[in-house]
Amino acid sequence: MEFSEILSKIALRIRQSLRLENILATTVAEVRQWLNSDRVFIYRFNEDWSGVVVVESVDQPQWSMINRVVADPCFQEKWIEPYRNGRIASVEDIHNGEVTPCYVEFLEEYQVQANLVVPILLSTDLFQKEDSVESVPDTELWGLLIAHECSRTRSWQPIEIDFLQKLATQVAIAIKQAILFEQLQQSNDALSESKSDLELKVRERTQELESVNRKLIALNQELTLSNQELEQFADIVSHDLREPLRMVTSFTQLLAQKYAGQLDEGADQIIGFAVDGATRMEELINDLLTYSRVGSSKKPLELVSTDQALDQAISNLHLVIQENQVQIVREPLPEIVGDATQLIQLWQNLIDNAIKYQKNESSPSNSPKIEIGVTSELQQHLFWVKDNGIGIDPKHGDRIFQIFQRLHTRQEYPGTGTGLAICHKIVERHFGKIWMESKLGEGAVFYFTIPF
Ligand code: ADP
């Protein structure tokens, strides 16, 4: 086999691995086999030019130098520069007078009789930027590839020197690749570390969100429960109060009828107040009962006609409508899934208010007019009740839908402040929304939606 062929085969074997330890171990084994020498090793420099035998192949165990930190007293001054320039050192016989005594002493310590030393020079141009102006690539003296004869002297052949030198170049390339590979792996590791860091953060955040969610659900359940309890409480209280209250009302009324004019004026007035108070309390209790029963109604929602519900509401209010000469303009209304009784109540409350909150001055242009209509949008019906009454300051837009919230005294307009709160609850039970648009003195429009 040709020399170049052998060399490339060995080089191939060395460069098969990307692991530094494998590369170095294969190198010393191959070199020792080919040179047939006693000891082949690789000496790696530290930054301060001290160094250590990192790998070796030896014929006899007693010649082992592995892990030896070799302090060559003659090395530093004399040899760094030549090695950096690619110089090869070969000694056929350390005792033939060519070697300085200091070096002989040093070599004798390791039983060396002949040696061959080639530098391993890593080119740093792999790390140089492409646009670098440096034409000559820098090299780094990484270590030495050394062959020793311990049992004999040896006259090194030019082909052997050439072999070792060429192989050192190949080893340098392999080392370089191993370093690059390690760097790649490190950045890969760093990448997967930051990836798992990220995953951890996402997991933590998800857990946090889930826990917040769970708390919200629990809070919601608590709220629903306390709402239900409140409704039950209102229901029971108002129901239980009704009977005694009815008694008070009827007895005070009886009292008023029987003794009116028979007692003094003051007594008549007091009886009047008592009748008023009892009647009002009865109204309040009845309204509270209606309010609390909207939410607790167990009646299932079914297909009902909002048009018929409106008919019924108007019929219930026909006296007050006639009395006030109210003009009602309406258009055909759709069927929805709902609770018919509650829808009648809804229309009734809105129309009742539209009549009640009319302007006082009566002129033909001011006669009460109520318009009722609907538009069916993408996913819902939008109903409205529009009047030409006194209107509402928009700043009270939310307040008026709360229970017992009134914007007027009873002397101005009678009422308990529950009508719109009941409307709000009914619409909510039908999964819709209710709101008002108005300006003071310019009438009001009440809108509510019911989803399909
Ligand atoms: P009540 O009519 O018994 O006071 P509501 O809950 O029905 O209770 O109404 C709350 C308040 O909203 C009323 O006191 C009134 O001031 C105002 N309001 C309701 N409807 C109208 C309307 N159509 N026009 C003007 N104000 C209204």
Short mmCIF file of C-alpha atoms and ligand atoms in Angstrom, two decimals:
data_model
loop_
_atom_site.label_atom_id
_atom_site.label_comp_id
_atom_site.label_asym_id
_atom_site.label_seq_id
_atom_site.Cartn_x
_atom_site.Cartn_y
_atom_site.Cartn_z
CA MET A 1 0.00 0.00 0.00
CA GLU A 2 1.27 3.44 -0.87
CA PHE A 3 2.34 5.76 1.93
CA SER A 4 -0.31 8.35 1.06
CA GLU A 5 -2.97 5.65 1.03
CA ILE A 6 -1.97 4.39 4.49
CA LEU A 7 -1.90 7.94 5.75
CA SER A 8 -5.35 8.73 4.46
CA LYS A 9 -6.73 5.48 5.92
CA ILE A 10 -5.35 6.31 9.34
CA ALA A 11 -6.56 9.90 9.03
CA LEU A 12 -10.02 8.58 8.16
CA ARG A 13 -10.08 6.38 11.24
CA ILE A 14 -9.00 9.31 13.42
CA ARG A 15 -11.62 11.60 11.96
CA GLN A 16 -14.41 9.07 12.25
CA SER A 17 -15.32 10.35 15.69
CA LEU A 18 -16.34 13.80 16.82
CA ARG A 19 -15.36 13.07 20.43
CA LEU A 20 -12.00 14.46 21.46
CA GLU A 21 -11.08 11.46 23.66
CA ASN A 22 -11.75 9.02 20.81
CA ILE A 23 -9.77 11.08 18.32
CA LEU A 24 -6.75 11.30 20.59
CA ALA A 25 -6.88 7.64 21.62
CA THR A 26 -7.11 6.45 18.00
CA THR A 27 -4.22 8.74 17.04
CA VAL A 28 -1.74 7.41 19.59
CA ALA A 29 -2.72 3.80 18.93
CA GLU A 30 -2.39 4.17 15.15
CA VAL A 31 0.88 6.06 15.35
CA ARG A 32 2.51 3.59 17.69
CA GLN A 33 1.41 0.71 15.51
CA TRP A 34 2.74 2.32 12.37
CA LEU A 35 6.03 3.58 13.86
CA ASN A 36 6.41 0.51 16.03
CA SER A 37 7.80 2.65 18.85
CA ASP A 38 7.72 2.14 22.63
CA ARG A 39 5.61 5.07 23.63
CA VAL A 40 3.38 7.49 21.76
CA PHE A 41 1.48 10.18 23.60
CA ILE A 42 -0.19 13.51 23.26
CA TYR A 43 0.81 16.32 25.47
CA ARG A 44 -1.70 19.14 25.83
CA PHE A 45 -0.67 22.67 26.76
CA ASN A 46 -2.31 24.76 29.39
CA GLU A 47 -2.49 28.50 29.00
CA ASP A 48 0.73 29.02 31.01
CA TRP A 49 2.60 26.50 28.81
CA SER A 50 2.60 23.87 31.47
CA GLY A 51 0.91 20.74 30.23
CA VAL A 52 -0.25 17.23 30.81
CA VAL A 53 -0.11 13.88 29.04
CA VAL A 54 -3.72 13.44 28.05
CA VAL A 55 -3.48 10.16 26.14
CA GLU A 56 -0.87 7.53 25.44
CA SER A 57 -0.15 4.18 23.93
CA VAL A 58 2.76 2.29 25.55
CA ASP A 59 4.45 -1.00 24.90
CA GLN A 60 5.30 -1.68 28.55
CA PRO A 61 3.13 -0.56 31.48
CA GLN A 62 6.19 0.75 33.32
CA TRP A 63 6.70 3.32 30.56
CA SER A 64 3.33 4.92 31.20
CA MET A 65 3.31 8.67 31.48
CA ILE A 66 -0.45 9.17 31.49
CA ASN A 67 -1.73 12.22 33.38
CA ARG A 68 1.84 13.28 34.14
CA VAL A 69 2.21 17.00 34.45
CA VAL A 70 5.48 17.36 32.67
CA ALA A 71 7.60 20.29 33.71
CA ASP A 72 10.33 20.57 31.12
CA PRO A 73 12.81 23.15 32.47
CA CYS A 74 14.40 23.71 29.08
CA PHE A 75 11.23 23.93 27.10
CA GLN A 76 9.70 27.28 27.58
CA GLU A 77 12.38 29.69 26.40
CA LYS A 78 13.70 27.61 23.57
CA TRP A 79 10.89 25.66 22.01
CA ILE A 80 7.60 27.54 22.05
CA GLU A 81 8.41 29.70 19.05
CA PRO A 82 9.90 26.92 16.87
CA TYR A 83 6.93 24.63 17.57
CA ARG A 84 4.56 27.49 16.81
CA ASN A 85 6.26 27.75 13.44
CA GLY A 86 5.74 24.05 12.83
CA ARG A 87 9.26 22.88 13.79
CA ILE A 88 9.73 19.18 14.35
CA ALA A 89 12.21 17.94 16.95
CA SER A 90 13.89 14.58 16.56
CA VAL A 91 16.64 13.03 18.65
CA GLU A 92 18.22 9.77 17.55
CA ASP A 93 20.16 9.23 20.76
CA ILE A 94 19.98 11.59 23.67
CA HIS A 95 23.57 10.79 24.62
CA ASN A 96 25.22 11.64 21.33
CA GLY A 97 26.14 15.14 22.43
CA GLU A 98 23.51 17.11 20.45
CA VAL A 99 21.16 17.54 23.36
CA THR A 100 21.74 20.03 26.16
CA PRO A 101 22.53 18.41 29.51
CA CYS A 102 19.46 19.92 31.04
CA TYR A 103 17.28 18.25 28.41
CA VAL A 104 19.15 14.93 28.71
CA GLU A 105 18.47 14.89 32.42
CA PHE A 106 14.83 15.59 31.81
CA LEU A 107 14.49 12.85 29.18
CA GLU A 108 16.35 10.29 31.25
CA GLU A 109 13.74 10.72 33.92
CA TYR A 110 11.26 9.13 31.49
CA GLN A 111 13.65 6.46 30.18
CA VAL A 112 13.78 8.18 26.79
CA GLN A 113 16.55 7.17 24.39
CA ALA A 114 15.22 8.63 21.16
CA ASN A 115 12.29 10.90 20.46
CA LEU A 116 10.29 12.50 17.71
CA VAL A 117 8.10 15.51 18.51
CA VAL A 118 5.63 17.24 16.16
CA PRO A 119 3.45 20.18 17.15
CA ILE A 120 -0.32 20.00 16.87
CA LEU A 121 -1.26 23.39 15.47
CA LEU A 122 -4.92 24.32 15.32
CA SER A 123 -5.76 26.82 12.70
CA THR A 124 -7.89 29.60 14.14
CA ASP A 125 -9.13 30.70 10.71
CA LEU A 126 -12.26 28.60 11.21
CA PHE A 127 -13.30 31.17 13.75
CA GLN A 128 -12.30 34.13 11.64
CA LYS A 129 -14.97 36.24 10.10
CA GLU A 130 -15.38 35.90 6.36
CA ASP A 131 -14.54 39.52 5.72
CA SER A 132 -11.36 39.35 7.80
CA VAL A 133 -8.45 41.12 6.16
CA GLU A 134 -5.90 38.73 7.63
CA SER A 135 -4.48 36.72 4.77
CA VAL A 136 -2.32 34.38 6.84
CA PRO A 137 -4.42 32.21 9.15
CA ASP A 138 -3.39 32.27 12.79
CA THR A 139 -2.43 29.04 14.45
CA GLU A 140 -2.67 27.96 18.04
CA LEU A 141 -0.11 25.58 19.54
CA TRP A 142 -2.57 23.12 21.05
CA GLY A 143 -0.20 20.30 22.03
CA LEU A 144 2.51 17.90 20.91
CA LEU A 145 2.38 14.47 19.34
CA ILE A 146 5.38 12.61 20.67
CA ALA A 147 6.98 9.24 19.97
CA HIS A 148 9.58 7.84 22.39
CA GLU A 149 11.91 4.94 22.23
CA CYS A 150 12.73 3.69 25.71
CA SER A 151 14.46 0.44 24.89
CA ARG A 152 16.75 1.62 22.11
CA THR A 153 18.07 4.53 20.14
CA ARG A 154 16.48 5.16 16.77
CA SER A 155 17.40 6.89 13.60
CA TRP A 156 14.16 8.42 12.44
CA GLN A 157 13.50 8.05 8.71
CA PRO A 158 12.33 11.05 6.64
CA ILE A 159 9.16 9.14 5.74
CA GLU A 160 8.45 8.58 9.44
CA ILE A 161 8.95 12.25 10.22
CA ASP A 162 6.80 13.19 7.23
CA PHE A 163 4.15 10.70 8.41
CA LEU A 164 3.98 12.13 11.89
CA GLN A 165 3.87 15.69 10.63
CA LYS A 166 1.07 15.00 8.17
CA LEU A 167 -0.87 13.04 10.75
CA ALA A 168 -0.53 15.93 13.23
CA THR A 169 -2.25 18.17 10.65
CA GLN A 170 -5.11 15.67 10.33
CA VAL A 171 -5.36 15.35 14.11
CA ALA A 172 -5.50 19.15 14.37
CA ILE A 173 -8.45 19.24 11.97
CA ALA A 174 -10.20 16.46 13.89
CA ILE A 175 -9.63 18.30 17.19
CA LYS A 176 -11.01 21.47 15.69
CA GLN A 177 -14.13 19.65 14.54
CA ALA A 178 -14.55 18.08 17.97
CA ILE A 179 -14.31 21.51 19.60
CA LEU A 180 -16.87 22.92 17.20
CA PHE A 181 -19.11 19.92 17.79
CA GLU A 182 -18.87 20.41 21.53
CA GLN A 183 -19.71 24.09 21.18
CA LEU A 184 -22.67 23.14 19.03
CA GLN A 185 -23.83 20.67 21.61
CA GLN A 186 -23.44 23.20 24.37
CA SER A 187 -25.54 25.75 22.52
CA ASN A 188 -28.00 22.96 21.78
CA ASP A 189 -28.14 22.12 25.46
CA ALA A 190 -28.57 25.78 26.33
CA LEU A 191 -31.36 25.96 23.77
CA SER A 192 -33.21 22.96 25.10
CA GLU A 193 -32.66 24.26 28.62
CA SER A 194 -34.27 27.58 27.73
CA LYS A 195 -36.99 25.65 25.91
CA SER A 196 -37.80 23.61 28.99
CA ASP A 197 -37.55 26.83 31.02
CA LEU A 198 -40.15 28.32 28.76
CA GLU A 199 -42.31 25.23 28.97
CA LEU A 200 -42.06 25.38 32.74
CA LYS A 201 -43.12 29.02 32.75
CA VAL A 202 -46.05 28.26 30.44
CA ARG A 203 -47.06 25.37 32.71
CA GLU A 204 -46.79 27.58 35.80
CA ARG A 205 -48.82 30.34 34.14
CA THR A 206 -51.46 27.84 33.02
CA GLN A 207 -51.67 26.46 36.54
CA GLU A 208 -52.04 29.99 37.92
CA LEU A 209 -54.80 30.74 35.42
CA GLU A 210 -56.52 27.47 36.21
CA SER A 211 -56.40 28.22 39.91
CA VAL A 212 -57.79 31.75 39.34
CA ASN A 213 -60.46 30.19 37.17
CA ARG A 214 -61.35 27.68 39.86
CA LYS A 215 -61.60 30.48 42.42
CA LEU A 216 -63.83 32.47 40.06
CA ILE A 217 -66.09 29.48 39.54
CA ALA A 218 -66.29 28.91 43.29
CA LEU A 219 -67.04 32.60 43.84
CA ASN A 220 -69.71 32.48 41.17
CA GLN A 221 -71.28 29.45 42.80
CA GLU A 222 -71.21 31.20 46.16
CA LEU A 223 -72.81 34.26 44.60
CA THR A 224 -75.53 32.22 42.93
CA LEU A 225 -76.14 30.43 46.20
CA SER A 226 -76.35 33.62 48.23
CA ASN A 227 -78.59 35.15 45.55
CA GLN A 228 -80.85 32.15 45.80
CA GLU A 229 -80.83 32.38 49.59
CA LEU A 230 -81.65 36.06 49.37
CA GLU A 231 -84.52 35.36 46.99
CA GLN A 232 -85.83 32.64 49.27
CA PHE A 233 -85.54 34.94 52.23
CA ALA A 234 -87.36 37.77 50.44
CA ASP A 235 -89.98 35.29 49.28
CA ILE A 236 -90.60 33.87 52.76
CA VAL A 237 -90.56 37.22 54.51
CA SER A 238 -92.86 38.90 52.04
CA HIS A 239 -95.17 35.90 51.94
CA ASP A 240 -95.40 35.66 55.74
CA LEU A 241 -95.86 39.38 56.14
CA ARG A 242 -98.73 39.51 53.72
CA GLU A 243 -101.39 38.06 55.99
CA PRO A 244 -100.85 40.19 59.10
CA LEU A 245 -100.41 43.19 56.85
CA ARG A 246 -103.69 42.55 55.09
CA MET A 247 -105.33 42.47 58.49
CA VAL A 248 -103.76 45.78 59.47
CA THR A 249 -104.86 47.34 56.18
CA SER A 250 -108.42 46.13 56.35
CA PHE A 251 -108.82 47.05 60.02
CA THR A 252 -107.41 50.52 59.57
CA GLN A 253 -109.66 50.95 56.52
CA LEU A 254 -112.59 49.74 58.58
CA LEU A 255 -111.58 52.14 61.29
CA ALA A 256 -111.47 54.99 58.78
CA GLN A 257 -114.88 54.13 57.33
CA LYS A 258 -116.59 53.63 60.67
CA TYR A 259 -115.24 56.60 62.58
CA ALA A 260 -114.63 59.17 59.86
CA GLY A 261 -115.99 62.52 61.04
CA GLN A 262 -116.88 61.16 64.48
CA LEU A 263 -113.54 61.87 66.09
CA ASP A 264 -111.60 65.10 65.91
CA GLU A 265 -109.71 66.23 62.80
CA GLY A 266 -106.35 65.10 64.18
CA ALA A 267 -107.63 61.56 64.72
CA ASP A 268 -109.02 61.42 61.16
CA GLN A 269 -105.60 62.47 59.87
CA ILE A 270 -103.79 59.86 61.94
CA ILE A 271 -106.13 57.12 60.74
CA GLY A 272 -105.53 58.38 57.19
CA PHE A 273 -101.75 58.07 57.65
CA ALA A 274 -102.14 54.56 59.04
CA VAL A 275 -104.29 53.49 56.08
CA ASP A 276 -101.76 55.02 53.66
CA GLY A 277 -98.80 53.38 55.38
CA ALA A 278 -100.41 49.98 55.51
CA THR A 279 -101.51 50.17 51.87
CA ARG A 280 -98.06 51.20 50.79
CA MET A 281 -96.44 48.46 52.77
CA GLU A 282 -98.77 45.97 51.12
CA GLU A 283 -97.78 47.29 47.70
CA LEU A 284 -94.11 47.02 48.58
CA ILE A 285 -94.45 43.52 49.92
CA ASN A 286 -96.40 42.40 46.83
CA ASP A 287 -93.80 43.88 44.50
CA LEU A 288 -90.96 42.33 46.47
CA LEU A 289 -92.70 38.99 46.24
CA THR A 290 -93.11 39.37 42.46
CA TYR A 291 -89.46 40.37 42.17
CA SER A 292 -88.17 37.44 44.20
CA ARG A 293 -90.33 35.00 42.25
CA VAL A 294 -88.96 35.96 38.82
CA GLY A 295 -85.65 34.24 39.53
CA SER A 296 -87.04 31.25 41.34
CA SER A 297 -89.68 30.43 38.73
CA LYS A 298 -89.36 26.77 37.77
CA LYS A 299 -91.58 27.14 34.73
CA PRO A 300 -89.68 25.88 31.68
CA LEU A 301 -89.16 28.29 28.79
CA GLU A 302 -91.25 27.47 25.72
CA LEU A 303 -92.18 28.92 22.36
CA VAL A 304 -94.42 31.92 23.06
CA SER A 305 -95.75 34.85 21.07
CA THR A 306 -94.45 38.21 22.27
CA ASP A 307 -97.30 39.72 20.28
CA GLN A 308 -99.92 37.89 22.35
CA ALA A 309 -98.07 38.78 25.53
CA LEU A 310 -98.30 42.43 24.48
CA ASP A 311 -102.05 42.04 23.76
CA GLN A 312 -102.56 40.71 27.25
CA ALA A 313 -100.49 43.49 28.86
CA ILE A 314 -102.46 46.16 26.98
CA SER A 315 -105.71 44.49 27.99
CA ASN A 316 -104.63 44.46 31.64
CA LEU A 317 -103.88 48.18 31.37
CA HIS A 318 -106.95 49.15 29.29
CA LEU A 319 -108.47 51.35 32.01
CA VAL A 320 -105.38 53.48 32.49
CA ILE A 321 -104.85 53.55 28.72
CA GLN A 322 -108.38 54.86 28.13
CA GLU A 323 -108.19 57.27 31.02
CA ASN A 324 -105.03 58.86 29.67
CA GLN A 325 -106.07 58.59 26.01
CA VAL A 326 -102.85 56.85 25.22
CA GLN A 327 -102.05 56.18 21.59
CA ILE A 328 -100.19 52.91 21.11
CA VAL A 329 -98.39 52.31 17.82
CA ARG A 330 -97.20 48.76 17.42
CA GLU A 331 -95.91 46.36 14.80
CA PRO A 332 -96.20 42.56 14.61
CA LEU A 333 -93.87 40.90 17.05
CA PRO A 334 -92.11 37.53 16.78
CA GLU A 335 -92.32 34.29 18.70
CA ILE A 336 -89.53 33.57 21.14
CA VAL A 337 -88.56 30.91 23.62
CA GLY A 338 -89.68 32.30 26.96
CA ASP A 339 -92.04 32.48 29.87
CA ALA A 340 -95.40 33.96 28.74
CA THR A 341 -96.44 35.24 32.18
CA GLN A 342 -93.15 37.01 32.66
CA LEU A 343 -93.28 38.53 29.19
CA ILE A 344 -96.73 39.97 29.93
CA GLN A 345 -95.28 41.41 33.12
CA LEU A 346 -92.36 42.88 31.20
CA TRP A 347 -94.56 44.66 28.63
CA GLN A 348 -96.95 45.77 31.34
CA ASN A 349 -94.26 47.36 33.50
CA LEU A 350 -92.71 49.19 30.56
CA ILE A 351 -96.05 50.46 29.20
CA ASP A 352 -97.25 51.36 32.68
CA ASN A 353 -94.15 53.51 33.20
CA ALA A 354 -94.49 55.06 29.74
CA ILE A 355 -97.99 56.19 30.72
CA LYS A 356 -97.13 57.14 34.30
CA TYR A 357 -94.14 59.31 33.45
CA GLN A 358 -95.98 61.55 30.99
CA LYS A 359 -95.59 65.30 30.90
CA ASN A 360 -98.23 67.03 33.01
CA GLU A 361 -99.25 69.78 30.62
CA SER A 362 -101.89 68.23 28.37
CA SER A 363 -102.10 69.57 24.87
CA PRO A 364 -102.93 67.62 21.68
CA SER A 365 -99.23 67.64 20.72
CA ASN A 366 -98.47 66.23 24.13
CA SER A 367 -100.95 63.39 24.23
CA PRO A 368 -99.27 60.19 25.38
CA LYS A 369 -97.91 58.12 22.56
CA ILE A 370 -96.15 54.79 22.92
CA GLU A 371 -94.37 53.08 20.04
CA ILE A 372 -93.49 49.43 20.31
CA GLY A 373 -91.31 47.65 17.78
CA VAL A 374 -88.65 45.08 17.07
CA THR A 375 -85.72 44.43 14.76
CA SER A 376 -84.42 40.94 14.40
CA GLU A 377 -80.68 41.01 14.15
CA LEU A 378 -78.12 38.28 13.56
CA GLN A 379 -78.53 36.34 16.76
CA GLN A 380 -81.21 38.18 18.68
CA HIS A 381 -84.42 40.20 18.64
CA LEU A 382 -84.11 43.79 19.74
CA PHE A 383 -87.40 45.10 21.18
CA TRP A 384 -88.16 48.66 22.20
CA VAL A 385 -90.80 50.73 23.96
CA LYS A 386 -90.62 54.40 23.17
CA ASP A 387 -92.60 57.15 24.89
CA ASN A 388 -92.90 60.94 24.62
CA GLY A 389 -92.89 61.52 28.39
CA ILE A 390 -90.68 63.38 30.83
CA GLY A 391 -87.53 61.44 29.94
CA ILE A 392 -84.66 60.48 32.25
CA ASP A 393 -81.28 61.99 32.85
CA PRO A 394 -78.88 59.45 31.23
CA LYS A 395 -76.68 59.49 34.34
CA HIS A 396 -79.39 57.44 36.10
CA GLY A 397 -79.26 54.85 33.29
CA ASP A 398 -78.11 51.98 35.54
CA ARG A 399 -79.66 53.04 38.83
CA ILE A 400 -83.25 52.80 37.68
CA PHE A 401 -82.91 49.04 37.11
CA GLN A 402 -82.04 48.43 40.76
CA ILE A 403 -84.72 47.47 43.22
CA PHE A 404 -86.40 50.29 45.21
CA GLN A 405 -84.47 52.94 43.25
CA ARG A 406 -86.76 55.81 42.27
CA LEU A 407 -86.04 59.20 40.75
CA HIS A 408 -89.26 60.78 42.08
CA THR A 409 -91.15 61.16 45.30
CA ARG A 410 -94.45 59.38 45.79
CA GLN A 411 -96.16 62.74 45.77
CA GLU A 412 -94.87 63.40 42.25
CA TYR A 413 -95.41 59.90 40.86
CA PRO A 414 -96.69 56.84 42.77
CA GLY A 415 -94.66 53.68 42.74
CA THR A 416 -92.39 51.36 44.70
CA GLY A 417 -89.26 51.35 42.54
CA THR A 418 -89.50 47.68 41.67
CA GLY A 419 -90.99 47.76 38.14
CA LEU A 420 -87.75 48.09 36.19
CA ALA A 421 -85.85 45.78 38.56
CA ILE A 422 -88.45 43.11 37.74
CA CYS A 423 -88.03 43.87 33.99
CA HIS A 424 -84.25 43.50 34.39
CA LYS A 425 -84.63 40.14 36.08
CA ILE A 426 -87.11 38.85 33.50
CA VAL A 427 -84.85 39.83 30.59
CA GLU A 428 -81.85 38.27 32.34
CA ARG A 429 -83.79 35.04 32.78
CA HIS A 430 -84.32 35.10 29.00
CA PHE A 431 -80.54 35.54 28.48
CA GLY A 432 -80.95 39.09 27.17
CA LYS A 433 -80.01 42.63 28.17
CA ILE A 434 -82.09 45.71 28.98
CA TRP A 435 -81.12 49.37 28.90
CA MET A 436 -82.56 52.82 28.46
CA GLU A 437 -81.76 55.73 26.17
CA SER A 438 -83.19 59.14 26.96
CA LYS A 439 -82.69 62.81 27.61
CA LEU A 440 -84.46 64.69 30.30
CA GLY A 441 -87.70 66.16 28.88
CA GLU A 442 -87.48 64.31 25.57
CA GLY A 443 -89.14 60.96 26.21
CA ALA A 444 -87.43 57.64 26.84
CA VAL A 445 -86.74 54.48 24.89
CA PHE A 446 -86.38 51.17 26.71
CA TYR A 447 -84.58 48.48 24.74
CA PHE A 448 -84.27 44.80 25.52
CA THR A 449 -82.82 41.88 23.61
CA ILE A 450 -83.80 38.23 23.55
CA PRO A 451 -81.42 35.80 21.83
CA PHE A 452 -82.87 33.34 19.31
P1 ADP B 1 -91.43 53.04 39.91
O1 ADP B 1 -92.07 53.38 38.62
O2 ADP B 1 -92.30 52.28 40.80
O3 ADP B 1 -90.78 54.20 40.55
P2 ADP B 1 -89.56 51.61 38.28
O4 ADP B 1 -88.53 50.63 38.67
O5 ADP B 1 -90.56 51.17 37.29
O6 ADP B 1 -90.21 52.04 39.61
O7 ADP B 1 -88.82 52.87 37.72
C1 ADP B 1 -87.72 53.40 38.39
C2 ADP B 1 -87.58 54.87 38.08
O8 ADP B 1 -87.24 55.05 36.72
C3 ADP B 1 -88.85 55.64 38.22
O9 ADP B 1 -88.96 56.11 39.56
C4 ADP B 1 -88.72 56.76 37.23
O10 ADP B 1 -88.07 57.84 37.81
C5 ADP B 1 -87.86 56.20 36.17
N1 ADP B 1 -88.63 55.77 34.96
C6 ADP B 1 -89.06 54.56 34.67
N2 ADP B 1 -89.68 54.53 33.46
C7 ADP B 1 -89.67 55.79 33.02
C8 ADP B 1 -90.15 56.44 31.83
N3 ADP B 1 -90.79 55.77 30.87
N4 ADP B 1 -89.95 57.76 31.69
C9 ADP B 1 -89.28 58.44 32.65
N5 ADP B 1 -88.80 57.91 33.78
C10 ADP B 1 -88.98 56.60 33.97
#
